[in-house]
XYZ file of C-alpha atoms in Angstrom:
762
model
C -18.849 68.009 -47.871
C -15.135 68.696 -48.295
C -12.899 66.079 -46.719
C -9.531 67.455 -45.547
C -6.158 66.198 -46.627
C -3.975 64.081 -44.381
C -1.630 67.064 -43.935
C -4.405 68.817 -41.995
C -4.330 66.186 -39.240
C -2.159 65.703 -36.191
C -0.246 62.471 -35.691
C -2.775 61.342 -33.099
C -5.684 62.085 -35.449
C -4.046 60.186 -38.300
C -3.419 57.197 -36.062
C -7.019 57.288 -34.861
C -8.288 56.848 -38.414
C -6.526 53.481 -38.698
C -8.885 51.670 -36.321
C -12.621 51.522 -35.744
C -14.672 53.546 -33.305
C -16.988 50.607 -32.582
C -17.937 47.277 -34.065
C -19.347 48.757 -37.270
C -18.127 52.352 -37.463
C -14.895 54.084 -38.362
C -13.697 57.034 -36.277
C -14.602 60.597 -37.096
C -12.206 63.518 -36.718
C -14.667 66.177 -35.691
C -12.112 68.974 -35.480
C -11.664 68.995 -39.261
C -15.044 67.618 -40.292
C -14.193 63.978 -41.075
C -17.369 61.926 -40.510
C -17.585 58.352 -39.288
C -18.586 55.637 -41.749
C -20.724 52.594 -41.115
C -19.897 49.218 -42.648
C -21.994 46.062 -42.358
C -21.832 42.374 -43.021
C -22.959 40.898 -46.316
C -22.537 39.464 -48.802
C -25.938 38.070 -49.911
C -27.908 40.688 -48.042
C -27.536 43.671 -45.746
C -26.989 42.733 -42.089
C -27.194 46.163 -40.489
C -27.345 45.884 -36.731
C -29.663 48.269 -34.962
C -28.185 50.631 -32.388
C -26.820 48.612 -29.502
C -26.977 45.345 -31.426
C -24.283 42.738 -30.904
C -22.112 41.288 -33.651
C -23.631 37.828 -33.701
C -27.257 38.817 -33.191
C -29.736 38.484 -36.024
C -33.056 39.506 -34.518
C -31.807 43.051 -33.976
C -30.757 43.623 -37.606
C -32.943 45.653 -39.912
C -35.050 43.628 -42.376
C -33.319 43.200 -45.738
C -33.716 41.040 -48.810
C -31.960 37.726 -48.349
C -30.714 36.793 -51.810
C -29.285 33.331 -52.521
C -25.864 32.912 -50.885
C -22.873 32.501 -53.189
C -23.138 28.692 -53.233
C -26.450 29.076 -55.060
C -25.971 32.308 -56.968
C -22.631 31.154 -58.353
C -24.344 28.153 -59.917
C -26.182 30.521 -62.264
C -22.852 31.297 -64.012
C -24.659 34.452 -65.149
C -22.746 37.746 -65.058
C -25.773 39.874 -65.968
C -28.016 38.305 -63.307
C -25.352 38.597 -60.638
C -24.733 42.234 -61.580
C -28.455 42.927 -61.072
C -28.372 41.238 -57.667
C -25.344 43.392 -56.857
C -27.274 46.515 -57.859
C -30.100 45.492 -55.525
C -27.639 44.920 -52.684
C -26.104 48.319 -53.377
C -29.543 49.935 -53.351
C -30.405 48.500 -49.932
C -26.963 49.450 -48.601
C -27.378 53.034 -49.823
C -30.902 53.415 -48.449
C -29.655 52.377 -45.008
C -26.766 54.927 -45.120
C -24.136 52.216 -45.002
C -20.837 52.992 -46.742
C -19.427 49.501 -47.361
C -21.055 46.076 -47.667
C -18.585 43.446 -46.478
C -18.410 41.087 -49.432
C -18.206 39.246 -51.731
C -16.282 36.228 -50.493
C -14.442 34.467 -53.316
C -12.190 31.976 -51.557
C -11.621 28.703 -53.375
C -13.551 25.638 -52.238
C -10.467 23.561 -51.557
C -12.329 20.969 -49.489
C -16.064 20.246 -49.257
C -15.624 20.176 -45.484
C -15.032 23.923 -45.145
C -17.868 25.175 -42.958
C -18.092 28.466 -44.811
C -18.287 27.131 -48.369
C -21.835 28.468 -48.644
C -20.335 31.988 -48.798
C -17.975 31.170 -51.664
C -18.584 30.834 -55.383
C -16.509 27.984 -56.767
C -13.585 25.596 -56.719
C -12.318 27.425 -59.835
C -10.592 30.847 -59.833
C -11.959 32.023 -63.200
C -15.557 31.438 -62.092
C -14.845 33.111 -58.739
C -13.099 36.063 -60.350
C -15.582 36.749 -63.133
C -18.672 36.421 -60.938
C -17.019 38.224 -58.031
C -16.258 41.186 -60.294
C -19.899 41.255 -61.413
C -21.105 41.478 -57.798
C -18.625 44.250 -56.995
C -19.537 46.286 -60.067
C -23.239 45.938 -59.322
C -22.976 46.994 -55.683
C -20.582 49.876 -56.333
C -22.750 51.240 -59.138
C -25.031 52.533 -56.363
C -22.417 54.739 -54.710
C -21.434 52.329 -51.956
C -18.369 50.162 -51.511
C -17.537 46.493 -51.244
C -14.942 44.520 -49.326
C -13.424 41.654 -51.298
C -12.688 38.833 -48.867
C -11.039 36.877 -47.349
C -7.567 37.735 -48.658
C -6.072 35.146 -48.929
C -5.735 31.337 -48.909
C -8.479 31.219 -46.271
C -9.996 27.837 -47.081
C -11.075 26.395 -43.756
C -12.626 27.465 -40.474
C -10.725 25.108 -38.195
C -8.047 27.068 -36.290
C -8.766 29.971 -38.629
C -7.320 32.673 -36.365
C -3.765 31.321 -36.564
C -3.424 28.358 -38.935
C -0.798 28.732 -41.645
C -1.823 27.865 -45.183
C 1.431 26.372 -46.435
C 1.115 26.550 -50.198
C 3.655 26.519 -53.019
C 4.057 29.540 -55.329
C 2.315 28.090 -58.402
C -0.941 26.993 -56.748
C -0.932 30.142 -54.623
C -0.789 32.325 -57.718
C -2.736 30.192 -60.194
C -5.511 28.957 -57.892
C -5.826 30.938 -54.665
C -4.878 34.474 -55.774
C -6.051 34.451 -59.383
C -9.701 35.173 -58.593
C -8.758 38.068 -56.316
C -6.527 39.458 -59.050
C -9.389 39.294 -61.562
C -11.772 41.209 -59.286
C -9.200 43.839 -58.337
C -8.114 44.495 -61.914
C -11.612 44.411 -63.428
C -13.730 46.023 -60.709
C -11.518 47.898 -58.184
C -13.426 47.137 -54.966
C -13.279 50.017 -52.522
C -11.740 47.773 -49.890
C -10.073 44.378 -49.595
C -10.427 42.429 -46.342
C -7.359 40.551 -45.170
C -8.016 37.160 -43.633
C -7.294 35.706 -40.202
C -4.879 33.006 -41.250
C -1.168 32.945 -41.899
C 0.206 32.265 -45.366
C 3.431 30.275 -45.348
C 3.931 31.313 -41.736
C 3.143 35.041 -42.039
C -0.131 36.544 -40.821
C -2.106 37.957 -43.736
C -2.672 41.121 -41.687
C 1.068 41.857 -41.534
C 2.365 40.461 -44.817
C 3.961 43.202 -46.976
C 4.407 40.765 -49.843
C 0.664 40.070 -49.945
C -0.788 43.471 -49.050
C 1.667 45.749 -50.843
C 3.829 43.952 -53.395
C 1.135 41.722 -54.890
C -2.082 43.616 -54.192
C -0.906 47.151 -54.912
C 2.337 47.055 -56.880
C 1.438 44.150 -59.182
C -2.365 44.368 -59.414
C -2.779 48.120 -59.063
C -5.258 48.077 -56.173
C -6.277 51.650 -55.365
C -8.404 51.180 -52.261
C -8.066 50.406 -48.597
C -7.138 47.159 -46.838
C -9.315 46.425 -43.805
C -8.757 43.607 -41.357
C -11.252 40.872 -40.848
C -12.836 41.502 -37.469
C -10.150 40.583 -34.956
C -7.545 39.546 -37.539
C -4.833 41.930 -36.308
C -1.883 40.170 -34.711
C 0.647 42.999 -34.276
C -0.694 46.407 -35.290
C 2.493 48.359 -36.038
C 4.032 45.723 -38.353
C 0.595 45.333 -39.934
C 0.354 49.045 -40.684
C 3.818 48.995 -42.251
C 2.812 45.950 -44.327
C -0.158 47.786 -45.844
C -3.058 46.871 -43.535
C -4.725 50.284 -43.317
C -7.820 49.914 -41.138
C -8.172 47.682 -38.097
C -11.689 46.552 -37.257
C -13.364 46.572 -34.857
C -12.279 49.144 -32.272
C -9.245 48.408 -30.138
C -10.378 50.986 -27.584
C -7.491 53.222 -28.616
C -4.800 50.704 -27.649
C -3.350 50.180 -31.110
C -3.676 53.874 -31.998
C -1.383 54.616 -29.067
C 1.045 51.927 -30.224
C 1.280 53.596 -33.629
C 1.903 57.035 -32.127
C 4.563 55.620 -29.808
C 6.291 53.828 -32.690
C 6.521 57.066 -34.666
C 7.808 58.965 -31.657
C 10.528 56.420 -30.865
C 11.596 56.257 -34.511
C 10.656 52.614 -35.159
C 7.893 53.630 -37.600
C 8.162 56.354 -40.200
C 5.308 58.836 -39.988
C 4.892 58.592 -43.765
C 3.508 55.079 -43.238
C 0.775 56.507 -41.036
C 0.142 59.221 -43.625
C -0.435 56.649 -46.329
C -2.872 54.557 -44.291
C -4.772 57.570 -42.962
C -4.872 58.973 -46.481
C -6.509 55.806 -47.740
C -9.151 56.036 -45.010
C -9.811 59.635 -46.036
C -10.133 58.521 -49.665
C -12.763 55.984 -48.572
C -14.610 58.704 -46.670
C -14.586 60.882 -49.810
C -16.009 58.082 -51.953
C -18.699 57.326 -49.411
C -19.572 61.007 -49.006
C -19.782 61.501 -52.762
C -22.013 58.413 -53.083
C -24.251 59.192 -50.101
C -27.890 59.565 -51.057
C -27.402 58.047 -54.506
C -30.501 55.928 -53.879
C -33.575 57.243 -52.123
C -35.923 55.056 -50.116
C -38.198 53.500 -49.310
C -37.090 50.058 -50.452
C -39.288 48.382 -53.057
C -39.620 45.175 -51.053
C -41.791 43.419 -53.623
C -39.431 44.111 -56.531
C -36.412 42.864 -54.605
C -38.283 39.761 -53.464
C -39.176 39.070 -57.091
C -35.494 39.414 -58.060
C -34.556 37.073 -55.207
C -37.040 34.522 -56.592
C -35.643 34.870 -60.103
C -32.081 34.478 -58.818
C -33.037 31.450 -56.724
C -34.698 29.783 -59.700
C -31.532 30.293 -61.689
C -29.464 28.792 -58.836
C -31.149 25.376 -58.698
C -29.174 22.607 -60.408
C -31.092 19.765 -62.003
C -28.629 16.963 -61.321
C -30.748 14.110 -62.670
C -34.085 13.684 -64.406
C -35.458 10.446 -65.804
C -38.587 12.186 -67.015
C -40.519 12.690 -63.787
C -39.901 16.457 -63.942
C -41.478 18.854 -64.524
C -44.388 17.782 -62.376
C -47.892 17.768 -63.802
C -49.916 20.399 -61.977
C -52.886 18.046 -61.604
C -50.778 15.235 -60.143
C -51.385 13.976 -56.625
C -48.218 15.087 -54.828
C -46.818 14.088 -51.451
C -44.403 16.693 -50.080
C -42.107 15.104 -47.508
C -39.435 16.571 -45.284
C -39.194 19.306 -42.680
C -37.238 21.625 -44.995
C -40.357 22.058 -47.161
C -42.143 23.725 -44.256
C -39.185 25.182 -42.356
C -36.686 26.116 -45.053
C -32.974 26.367 -44.520
C -32.252 29.278 -46.813
C -28.921 30.744 -45.620
C -25.802 29.756 -43.729
C -25.015 30.361 -40.077
C -22.634 33.035 -38.854
C -21.880 36.649 -39.696
C -23.782 36.588 -42.995
C -27.203 35.780 -41.533
C -29.877 38.137 -42.867
C -33.178 39.114 -41.256
C -35.370 38.637 -44.368
C -38.160 40.959 -45.413
C -40.339 37.877 -45.914
C -39.855 34.128 -46.250
C -41.471 31.727 -48.723
C -41.843 28.036 -47.982
C -41.744 25.382 -50.665
C -44.863 23.699 -49.282
C -46.976 26.862 -49.562
C -45.640 27.673 -53.014
C -46.188 24.143 -54.344
C -49.770 24.297 -53.134
C -50.186 27.707 -54.776
C -49.128 26.357 -58.177
C -50.659 22.878 -58.010
C -54.118 22.043 -59.331
C -54.245 18.611 -57.691
C -54.057 17.373 -54.121
C -50.876 18.170 -52.188
C -50.308 16.303 -48.926
C -47.490 16.938 -46.471
C -45.570 14.781 -44.036
C -42.730 16.140 -41.901
C -40.781 12.899 -42.350
C -37.964 13.755 -39.931
C -37.055 16.289 -37.280
C -33.980 18.518 -37.217
C -34.171 18.785 -33.441
C -31.057 17.746 -31.526
C -32.919 15.082 -29.545
C -35.652 12.979 -31.157
C -36.988 9.792 -29.621
C -37.097 6.529 -31.554
C -40.875 6.485 -31.286
C -41.166 9.981 -32.754
C -38.748 9.102 -35.561
C -40.767 6.007 -36.466
C -44.072 7.873 -36.337
C -42.772 10.582 -38.672
C -41.429 7.950 -41.056
C -44.674 5.978 -41.071
C -46.639 9.132 -41.839
C -44.317 9.917 -44.751
C -44.612 6.385 -46.171
C -48.400 6.583 -46.014
C -48.403 9.921 -47.831
C -46.006 8.659 -50.510
C -48.025 5.468 -51.035
C -51.182 7.465 -51.736
C -49.540 9.923 -54.170
C -48.648 9.899 -57.846
C -45.275 11.408 -57.030
C -43.370 12.152 -53.817
C -41.068 15.156 -53.413
C -38.589 14.578 -50.573
C -36.856 17.650 -49.144
C -33.557 16.545 -47.603
C -30.527 18.481 -46.463
C -28.134 19.561 -43.770
C -29.387 21.081 -40.512
C -27.897 24.502 -39.826
C -25.819 23.178 -36.933
C -23.771 20.973 -39.295
C -22.224 23.824 -41.306
C -21.407 27.306 -40.163
C -18.813 29.993 -40.018
C -16.360 29.151 -37.250
C -16.020 25.394 -37.675
C -15.771 22.800 -40.429
C -17.872 19.762 -41.231
C -16.849 16.281 -40.128
C -18.140 14.522 -43.243
C -20.187 15.074 -46.390
C -23.031 12.746 -45.443
C -26.680 13.575 -45.083
C -28.049 12.633 -41.642
C -28.610 8.893 -41.370
C -32.234 9.393 -40.386
C -32.952 11.252 -43.618
C -31.330 8.525 -45.712
C -33.401 5.883 -43.914
C -36.528 7.942 -44.543
C -35.714 8.171 -48.255
C -35.254 4.394 -48.444
C -38.699 3.908 -46.919
C -40.341 6.461 -49.198
C -38.721 4.964 -52.314
C -39.992 1.539 -51.334
C -43.490 2.997 -51.072
C -43.280 5.131 -54.224
C -40.341 4.816 -56.622
C -41.577 7.969 -58.375
C -39.740 10.189 -55.882
C -37.948 13.492 -56.495
C -35.215 14.608 -54.078
C -34.724 18.316 -53.384
C -31.558 19.168 -51.456
C -30.917 22.050 -49.052
C -27.225 22.362 -48.191
C -24.453 24.928 -48.150
C -21.729 22.490 -49.175
C -21.783 19.374 -51.311
C -23.164 16.155 -49.861
C -22.651 12.535 -50.796
C -25.498 11.097 -52.885
C -25.529 7.317 -52.344
C -29.111 7.198 -53.663
C -28.376 8.921 -56.984
C -28.893 5.769 -59.048
C -32.168 4.915 -57.280
C -34.187 8.115 -57.570
C -35.534 9.408 -60.880
C -34.792 13.095 -60.254
C -32.569 15.227 -58.017
C -32.624 18.997 -57.585
C -29.593 20.528 -55.875
C -31.278 23.467 -54.140
C -28.296 24.708 -52.127
C -29.311 27.637 -49.908
C -31.655 29.823 -51.921
C -32.443 32.879 -49.838
C -35.839 34.144 -48.757
C -37.627 33.391 -52.052
C -36.199 29.904 -52.464
C -39.496 28.188 -51.679
C -41.235 29.872 -54.595
C -38.267 29.283 -56.892
C -38.246 25.582 -56.025
C -41.940 25.303 -56.885
C -41.289 27.181 -60.141
C -38.628 24.663 -61.167
C -40.585 21.598 -60.036
C -43.579 22.550 -62.192
C -41.570 23.890 -65.131
C -42.555 27.524 -64.654
C -38.793 28.040 -64.696
C -36.604 25.821 -66.844
C -33.553 24.935 -64.732
C -30.280 26.234 -66.126
C -27.845 26.263 -63.193
C -24.672 24.194 -63.271
C -22.252 23.029 -60.628
C -19.340 25.311 -59.814
C -17.870 22.545 -57.672
C -17.524 18.818 -58.152
C -19.781 16.476 -56.197
C -17.443 13.597 -55.279
C -18.419 9.976 -54.929
C -16.563 9.737 -51.612
C -14.886 12.124 -49.209
C -11.759 9.973 -49.507
C -11.506 10.919 -53.196
C -11.311 14.653 -52.550
C -8.028 16.484 -53.275
C -7.289 17.747 -49.759
C -8.450 14.616 -47.945
C -5.044 13.794 -46.422
C -4.109 17.421 -45.720
C -7.263 18.893 -44.193
C -7.424 20.573 -41.723
C -3.732 20.136 -40.926
C -2.034 19.840 -37.572
C -0.249 22.078 -35.091
C -1.622 25.195 -36.823
C -0.177 24.272 -40.213
C -2.112 22.948 -43.180
C -0.091 21.683 -46.131
C -1.697 22.279 -49.536
C -0.258 19.014 -50.749
C -2.565 18.666 -53.764
C -0.841 21.686 -55.317
C -2.498 22.855 -58.526
C -4.921 19.962 -58.552
C -7.936 21.462 -56.824
C -11.472 20.377 -57.640
C -12.070 19.016 -61.125
C -8.355 19.344 -61.944
C -7.699 16.602 -59.370
C -10.484 14.264 -60.442
C -9.581 14.596 -64.123
C -5.850 14.141 -63.586
C -6.426 10.998 -61.531
C -9.317 9.800 -63.728
C -11.553 9.393 -60.707
C -15.247 8.720 -60.961
C -17.395 11.448 -59.425
C -21.057 11.647 -58.519
C -21.555 14.736 -60.700
C -18.783 16.695 -62.443
C -17.906 20.358 -62.342
C -20.059 22.327 -64.779
C -22.851 19.731 -64.844
C -26.513 20.704 -64.871
C -29.526 19.530 -66.864
C -32.491 21.314 -68.397
C -36.031 20.458 -69.458
C -34.818 21.021 -73.002
C -31.696 19.849 -74.850
C -28.843 21.632 -76.590
C -26.524 20.673 -79.424
C -23.132 22.185 -80.243
C -21.628 22.627 -83.701
C -17.892 22.441 -84.297
C -16.027 25.187 -82.471
C -13.493 27.547 -84.021
C -10.671 29.384 -82.267
C -8.294 32.127 -83.374
C -5.903 34.582 -81.773
C -7.289 38.129 -82.070
C -5.586 41.516 -82.303
C -5.264 41.713 -78.507
C -3.531 38.295 -78.516
C -6.506 36.782 -76.693
C -8.091 33.594 -78.034
C -11.550 34.123 -79.511
C -13.682 30.990 -79.490
C -16.912 30.699 -81.471
C -19.461 27.890 -81.452
C -23.038 27.596 -82.622
C -25.418 26.295 -79.959
C -28.940 25.110 -80.778
C -31.901 24.503 -78.492
C -33.072 21.162 -79.862
C -35.997 20.774 -77.456
C -39.566 22.013 -77.341
C -39.273 24.761 -74.734
C -37.140 27.844 -74.120
C -34.036 27.291 -72.021
C -30.628 28.559 -71.082
C -27.301 26.829 -71.608
C -24.006 27.525 -69.843
C -21.312 27.170 -72.514
C -17.886 26.390 -71.050
C -14.431 26.710 -72.610
C -11.499 24.671 -71.308
C -7.887 24.719 -72.469
C -4.847 22.479 -72.208
C -1.365 22.404 -73.702
C -0.220 18.936 -74.760
C 3.506 18.493 -74.221
C 3.778 21.472 -71.885
C 7.123 21.969 -70.178
C 5.367 22.423 -66.818
C 2.847 20.389 -64.883
C -0.739 21.209 -65.865
C -4.197 19.820 -65.300
C -5.791 17.856 -68.169
C -8.113 20.834 -68.715
C -8.741 24.187 -67.093
C -11.780 26.411 -67.413
C -10.920 29.718 -69.098
C -14.240 31.246 -70.250
C -17.998 30.714 -70.046
C -21.278 32.262 -71.158
C -24.945 31.965 -70.219
C -27.014 31.770 -73.395
C -30.831 32.007 -73.543
C -32.439 30.222 -76.513
C -36.024 29.766 -77.596
C -37.132 26.295 -78.706
C -35.419 25.521 -81.995
C -33.272 28.669 -81.901
C -29.584 28.650 -82.790
C -27.014 31.232 -81.764
C -23.327 31.664 -82.499
C -21.687 32.215 -79.134
C -18.394 34.071 -78.909
C -16.210 33.585 -75.849
C -12.872 35.223 -75.147
C -10.037 33.410 -73.416
C -7.767 36.127 -72.079
C -4.125 35.641 -72.918
C -3.176 36.327 -69.291
C -5.394 33.420 -68.214
C -3.261 31.042 -70.295
C -0.175 32.006 -68.300
C 1.401 29.849 -65.631
C 3.478 31.167 -62.725
C 7.135 30.440 -63.452
C 8.844 29.783 -60.131
C 12.296 30.323 -61.644
C 11.625 33.903 -62.702
C 8.806 34.657 -60.218
C 6.540 35.943 -62.973
C 3.663 34.973 -65.261
C 4.671 33.271 -68.515
C 2.553 32.289 -71.507
C 4.083 29.148 -72.931
C 3.952 28.968 -76.703
C 2.432 26.001 -78.490
C -0.681 24.441 -79.960
C -3.345 24.742 -77.279
C -6.297 22.381 -77.242
C -9.514 24.357 -76.804
C -12.498 22.297 -75.642
C -16.068 23.569 -75.621
C -18.574 21.688 -73.532
C -21.635 21.464 -71.328
C -19.494 20.370 -68.361
C -15.902 19.445 -67.613
C -16.766 15.865 -68.607
C -19.220 16.607 -71.397
C -16.985 18.060 -74.095
C -18.912 18.717 -77.293
C -16.219 20.131 -79.566
C -12.431 20.466 -79.621
C -10.112 22.608 -81.724
C -6.409 23.484 -81.723
C -5.013 27.017 -81.824
C -1.395 28.136 -82.052
C -0.421 30.617 -79.354
C 2.854 32.502 -79.510
C 4.767 32.279 -76.263
C 6.271 35.099 -74.265
C 9.831 36.084 -75.078
C 11.363 34.600 -71.999
C 14.922 33.404 -71.494
C 16.381 32.631 -68.117
C 20.023 33.641 -67.560
C 22.387 30.691 -67.699
C 24.769 29.637 -64.930
C 27.094 26.741 -64.260
C 24.181 24.854 -62.706
C 22.034 25.184 -65.848
C 21.386 21.785 -67.413
C 22.560 20.825 -70.856
C 18.938 20.686 -71.921
C 18.418 24.292 -70.822
C 21.596 25.399 -72.555
C 20.672 23.637 -75.793
C 17.288 25.394 -75.804
C 18.918 28.780 -75.264
C 18.728 30.897 -78.447
C 22.383 32.021 -78.247
C 24.194 29.224 -76.451
C 22.206 26.389 -78.002
C 23.682 26.486 -81.540
C 27.225 26.835 -80.178
C 26.912 23.878 -77.863
C 25.092 21.704 -80.400
C 28.141 21.222 -82.620
C 30.515 20.640 -79.720
C 28.129 18.126 -78.214
C 27.914 16.144 -81.440
C 31.683 15.631 -81.428
C 31.840 14.857 -77.734
C 28.870 12.469 -77.816
C 30.595 10.415 -80.498
C 33.474 9.789 -78.128
C 31.133 9.150 -75.235
C 29.095 6.644 -77.212
C 32.255 4.766 -78.151
C 33.619 4.839 -74.617
C 30.334 3.847 -73.056
C 29.578 0.989 -75.416
C 31.373 -1.503 -73.186
C 29.491 -0.499 -70.010
C 26.046 0.553 -71.260
C 23.316 -1.743 -72.588
C 22.689 -1.478 -76.302
C 20.218 1.239 -77.294
C 20.705 3.494 -74.275
C 20.060 7.099 -75.368
C 23.046 9.051 -74.078
C 21.503 12.380 -75.111
C 18.599 11.783 -72.738
C 21.016 10.869 -69.974
C 22.849 14.144 -70.543
C 19.669 16.306 -70.663
C 19.804 17.187 -66.968
C 23.618 17.231 -66.611
C 24.878 20.607 -65.270
C 26.888 22.533 -67.872
C 29.480 23.380 -65.206
C 30.470 19.715 -64.976
C 30.711 19.055 -68.679
C 34.502 19.017 -68.530
C 34.350 15.711 -66.695
C 32.216 14.218 -69.458
C 34.499 15.654 -72.124
C 37.450 13.923 -70.501
C 35.484 10.670 -70.487
C 34.998 11.149 -74.223
C 38.777 11.098 -74.745
C 39.587 14.732 -75.527
C 41.732 15.198 -72.468
C 39.360 17.499 -70.664
C 39.573 20.180 -73.361
C 36.443 21.934 -72.072
C 37.806 24.234 -69.376
C 35.857 26.131 -66.705
C 36.998 29.333 -68.404
C 35.454 28.226 -71.691
C 32.173 27.432 -69.950
C 32.150 30.789 -68.136
C 32.821 32.575 -71.409
C 29.961 30.755 -73.092
C 27.614 31.646 -70.231
C 28.679 35.302 -70.325
C 28.106 35.569 -74.088
C 24.735 33.846 -73.820
C 23.505 36.076 -71.010
C 24.700 39.158 -72.877
C 22.992 37.966 -76.052
C 26.283 38.035 -77.955
C 26.507 35.705 -80.954
C 30.200 34.936 -81.734
C 31.570 35.540 -85.212
C 31.973 32.428 -87.339
C 35.495 31.652 -88.555
């Protein structure tokens, strides 16, 4: 099918393309053969509503494979696995004739209270960017598009339609935009979805700096910007800012506003041409990719992939030897989640699964011994005291009669969802009381968690083993049984810190803000950066995750390669008696940096599979651009030169090897002015040598003059470091030279320095 050019359309037709026809469809232009496109929610499965279905309904969506949500899948740290899941998502999207799957979501987990954290990958932008790009590439390999969301600084649900994320330039660039930049530059998603919120007072849907200058001009984004559903504030300014497609339908209201703005001269028609042209480009891509995958869906194969992905998403937080379970052991399974799994989050990403495994059934399928079950607690809103006690007594009896108890605890769906945030990070009090009773009856108790965001673990020192099961999708029950019995060796690691207390978290005093403003007061120090900088104890650190085998690391080596990236190599050995997989992590820091930095920042990682006793040299690349900081003086990225410390480890607090590598800095000199400090002038390549000699003479006079008023040993050079060069005449006069440094001399020096002119020596 040949899609016409924008020049073939009338103004009214072009305007019509910039908003939806319905909740899930774009508008056709039948006169010239432009078809409508269908888009659907994702991102961990296809949520295609049947004809007439409402936005929030789930029962009327077509069955689709529910893969682990991002909170679980991200914990795999595995680019290849995530790419395969993306391919499967793309296959299901193509079979259902859907053009764009609305995902992935890669917003930073700024606070554990965000109700939508289950849809996001990490508290770290490199993890979010690398894994987000893998999902996008996988999905788009099947001829369908993605929508990278939610752009940007959308880190809470409270007041999400209007709250302003008030964030300084460095954390905005280095933390909240960096992952988006990585996905755009590496994977070119077909669309980017702008978020509901404001950023420093400006709605994301009408911010030309965000949608045009940064996204397109700096990052080279080639696709279309679509609004989150209902995120449009003012349509005409939004169109001019670079927000191409409004979803869902406005019933023609905003189309008419656009036409009227062109006709009265307040909007140039070329702006409409650009947006409509981008919609036509999307239609061309979708038309070219249509039919790339033929049905029917191989439900069994995709369920098997979902089980593999879920097994690779489970984090073994603690194990004192009770795991893996012996198959002939007498096991008591306790907790409602074992029978009625919570496998995905609530809200627009809810999938109608093709099937659903339960942990209880799958444990019984793998076990050779007796498996009893006790509900233990109820997730119902209202439970009587008598019922609570009866459930607890039944669980204690089951645990007492078993060799080992497996307690399934977690958060009921009502406690975390799109649309609102959590009030705390605690498990329900009734579940904690149940665990106390079960532990008293049988100390040999394993805890399996089901939760979309981190929870406090006050029992961590009292139970022998903990599995963080997150939300694992439709095959999570089987995957949990696989890990419990050692059919799958756990390899997942935390992509977010589990704090000891909510009060320790970085955004605690600034979340969720007030009067529709939320101040990002922690700045750069998000997640592990905060805990490390403040040397806070945590329950479990970023990057942590155990295995049923062990791994050793040799000394790492690091060198700058021909592309000016840093290549890191380290030999890793599986020192245990079974095959396993290790997530090797590379962190960097720059001692003595001229700007504020975290003690360490993740820059690269790799998932490495090793047989028992096998060694492998792992090579990881730290991109030069990922070493850069955002310089607020020049409004640009700068790589600071120096000897970088490169740390290789099994977590952010389990560093196995450290090495130093010299990195050449960017050629970067700020222009001088009268307000430049003496320190800045002395470091300037042209002005510095000229001022050095003059300063030596002047400082001698100053030292003599100041001796009577300054304590002995005061370092005058340090006092002068921040003194503005434009006021140096005053200090020269104090030194006894009669004020010989004139404003004209200073201006001349500044002019020569900024022009790069080195004066001739006499």
